[in-house]
Short mmCIF file of C-alpha atoms in Angstrom, two decimals:
data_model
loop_
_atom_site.label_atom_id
_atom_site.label_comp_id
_atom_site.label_asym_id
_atom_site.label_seq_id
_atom_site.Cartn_x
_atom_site.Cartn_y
_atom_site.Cartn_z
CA UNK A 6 -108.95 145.73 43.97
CA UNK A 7 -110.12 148.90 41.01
CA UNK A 8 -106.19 150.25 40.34
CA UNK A 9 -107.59 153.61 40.63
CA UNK A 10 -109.02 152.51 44.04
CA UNK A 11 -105.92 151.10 45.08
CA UNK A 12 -103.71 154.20 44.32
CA UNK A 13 -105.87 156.77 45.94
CA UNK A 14 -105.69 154.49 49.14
CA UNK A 15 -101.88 154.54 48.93
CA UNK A 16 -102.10 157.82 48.25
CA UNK A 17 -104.15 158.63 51.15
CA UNK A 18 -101.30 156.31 53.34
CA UNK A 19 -98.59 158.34 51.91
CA UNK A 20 -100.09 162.13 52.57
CA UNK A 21 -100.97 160.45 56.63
CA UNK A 22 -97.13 159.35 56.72
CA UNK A 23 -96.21 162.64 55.09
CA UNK A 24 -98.49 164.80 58.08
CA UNK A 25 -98.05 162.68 61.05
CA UNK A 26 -93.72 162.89 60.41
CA UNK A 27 -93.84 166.58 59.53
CA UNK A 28 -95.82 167.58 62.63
CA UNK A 29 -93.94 164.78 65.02
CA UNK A 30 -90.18 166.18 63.23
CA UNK A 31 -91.27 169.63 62.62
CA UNK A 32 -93.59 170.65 65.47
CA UNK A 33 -94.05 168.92 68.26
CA UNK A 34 -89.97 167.64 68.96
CA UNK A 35 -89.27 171.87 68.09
CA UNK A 36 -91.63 172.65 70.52
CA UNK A 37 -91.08 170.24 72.83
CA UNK A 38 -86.80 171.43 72.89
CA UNK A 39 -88.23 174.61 72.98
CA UNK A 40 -86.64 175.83 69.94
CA UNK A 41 -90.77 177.15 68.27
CA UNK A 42 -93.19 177.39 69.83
CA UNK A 43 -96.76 175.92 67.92
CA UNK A 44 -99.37 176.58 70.47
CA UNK A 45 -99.26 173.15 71.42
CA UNK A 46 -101.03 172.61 75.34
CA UNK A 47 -98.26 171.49 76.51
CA UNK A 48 -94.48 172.38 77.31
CA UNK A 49 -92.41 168.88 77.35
CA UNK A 50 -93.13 165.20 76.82
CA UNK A 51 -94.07 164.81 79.79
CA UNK A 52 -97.27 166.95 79.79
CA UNK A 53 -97.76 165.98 76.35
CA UNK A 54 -97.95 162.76 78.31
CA UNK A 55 -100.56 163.57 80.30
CA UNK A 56 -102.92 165.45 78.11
CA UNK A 57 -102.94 162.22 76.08
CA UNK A 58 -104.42 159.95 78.83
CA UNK A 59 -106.44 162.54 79.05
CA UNK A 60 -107.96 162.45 75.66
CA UNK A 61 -110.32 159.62 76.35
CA UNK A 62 -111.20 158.24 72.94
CA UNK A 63 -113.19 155.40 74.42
CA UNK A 64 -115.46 157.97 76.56
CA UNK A 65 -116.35 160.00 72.91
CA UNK A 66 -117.46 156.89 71.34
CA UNK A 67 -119.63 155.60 73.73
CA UNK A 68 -121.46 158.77 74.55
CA UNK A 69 -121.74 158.91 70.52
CA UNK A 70 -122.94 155.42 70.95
CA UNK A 71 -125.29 156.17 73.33
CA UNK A 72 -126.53 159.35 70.64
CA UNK A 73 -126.96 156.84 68.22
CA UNK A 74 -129.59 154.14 70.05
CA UNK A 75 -132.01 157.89 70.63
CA UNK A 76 -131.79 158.27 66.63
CA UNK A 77 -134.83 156.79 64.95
CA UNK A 78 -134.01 152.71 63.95
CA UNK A 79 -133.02 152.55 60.57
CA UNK A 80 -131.00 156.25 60.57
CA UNK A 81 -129.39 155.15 63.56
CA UNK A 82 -128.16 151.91 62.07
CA UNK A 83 -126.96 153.53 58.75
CA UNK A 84 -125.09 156.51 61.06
CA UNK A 85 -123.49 154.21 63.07
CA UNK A 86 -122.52 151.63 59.74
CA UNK A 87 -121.02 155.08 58.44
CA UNK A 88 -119.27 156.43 61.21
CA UNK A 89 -117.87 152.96 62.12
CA UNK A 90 -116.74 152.13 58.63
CA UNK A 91 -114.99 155.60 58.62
CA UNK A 92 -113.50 155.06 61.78
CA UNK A 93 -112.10 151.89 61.10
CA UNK A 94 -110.45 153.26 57.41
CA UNK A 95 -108.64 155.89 59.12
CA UNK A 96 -107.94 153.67 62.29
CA UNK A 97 -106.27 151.08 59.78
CA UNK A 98 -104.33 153.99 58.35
CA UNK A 99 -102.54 154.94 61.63
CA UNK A 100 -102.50 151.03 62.32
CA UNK A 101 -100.72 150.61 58.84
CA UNK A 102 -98.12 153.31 59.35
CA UNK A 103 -97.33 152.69 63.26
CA UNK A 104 -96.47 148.78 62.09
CA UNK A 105 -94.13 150.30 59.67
CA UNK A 106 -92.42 153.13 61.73
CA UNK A 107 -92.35 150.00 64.54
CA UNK A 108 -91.00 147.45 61.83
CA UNK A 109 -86.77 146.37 62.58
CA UNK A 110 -84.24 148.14 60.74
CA UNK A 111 -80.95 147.36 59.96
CA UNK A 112 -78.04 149.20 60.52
CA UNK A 113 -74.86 149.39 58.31
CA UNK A 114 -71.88 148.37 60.24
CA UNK A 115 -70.48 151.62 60.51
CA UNK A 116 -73.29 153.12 62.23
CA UNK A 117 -73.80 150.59 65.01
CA UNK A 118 -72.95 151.48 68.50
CA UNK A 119 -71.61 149.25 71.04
CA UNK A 120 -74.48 149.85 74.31
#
């Protein structure tokens, strides 16, 4: 891989990790403990729960889908090339950093709890 091409994608993975932790830390756990309040729809975890499942990803893309096989042939094909080649960088972002924030950690001795 370019070197430039390769440090603008690591940039790009450090400035997601950087956003997603500052509004998970910063935002949504104040709001959540009620300590700010961010406009966020929802009060606790557990509506924040709920409005998730409700944000049906899967419906979006196939009504965009759907958009696509009206467009004429070939500027359908390219459009949907595009948006699933974007789709899939950014998706392999959030893949990227949920493997790391999911990898094992150790923990030094005298942090370890007995459960």
């Amino acid at each position: 891989m370019n070197p430039l091409l390769s440090f603008l994608a690591n940039l790009q993975y450090k400035f997601l990790k950087w956003r997603v932790n500052r509004e998970i830390y910063n935002r949504i756990m104040a709001h959540n403990r009620g300590n700010d309040c961010h406009d966020y729809p929802f009060m606790d975890r557990e509506q924040m729960l709920k409005l998730t499942e409700m944000l049906d990803v899967q419906a979006l893309l196939d009504d965009t889908e759907a958009c696509i096989a009206q467009m004429p042939t070939g500027y359908g094909q390219a459009f949907r090339y595009i948006m699933h080649r974007n789709l899939c960088q950014q998706l392999l972002r959030y893949h990227q950093l949920a493997k790391w924030q999911a990898r094992p950690r150790t923990v030094p001795a005298a942090y370890a709890t007995k459960a």
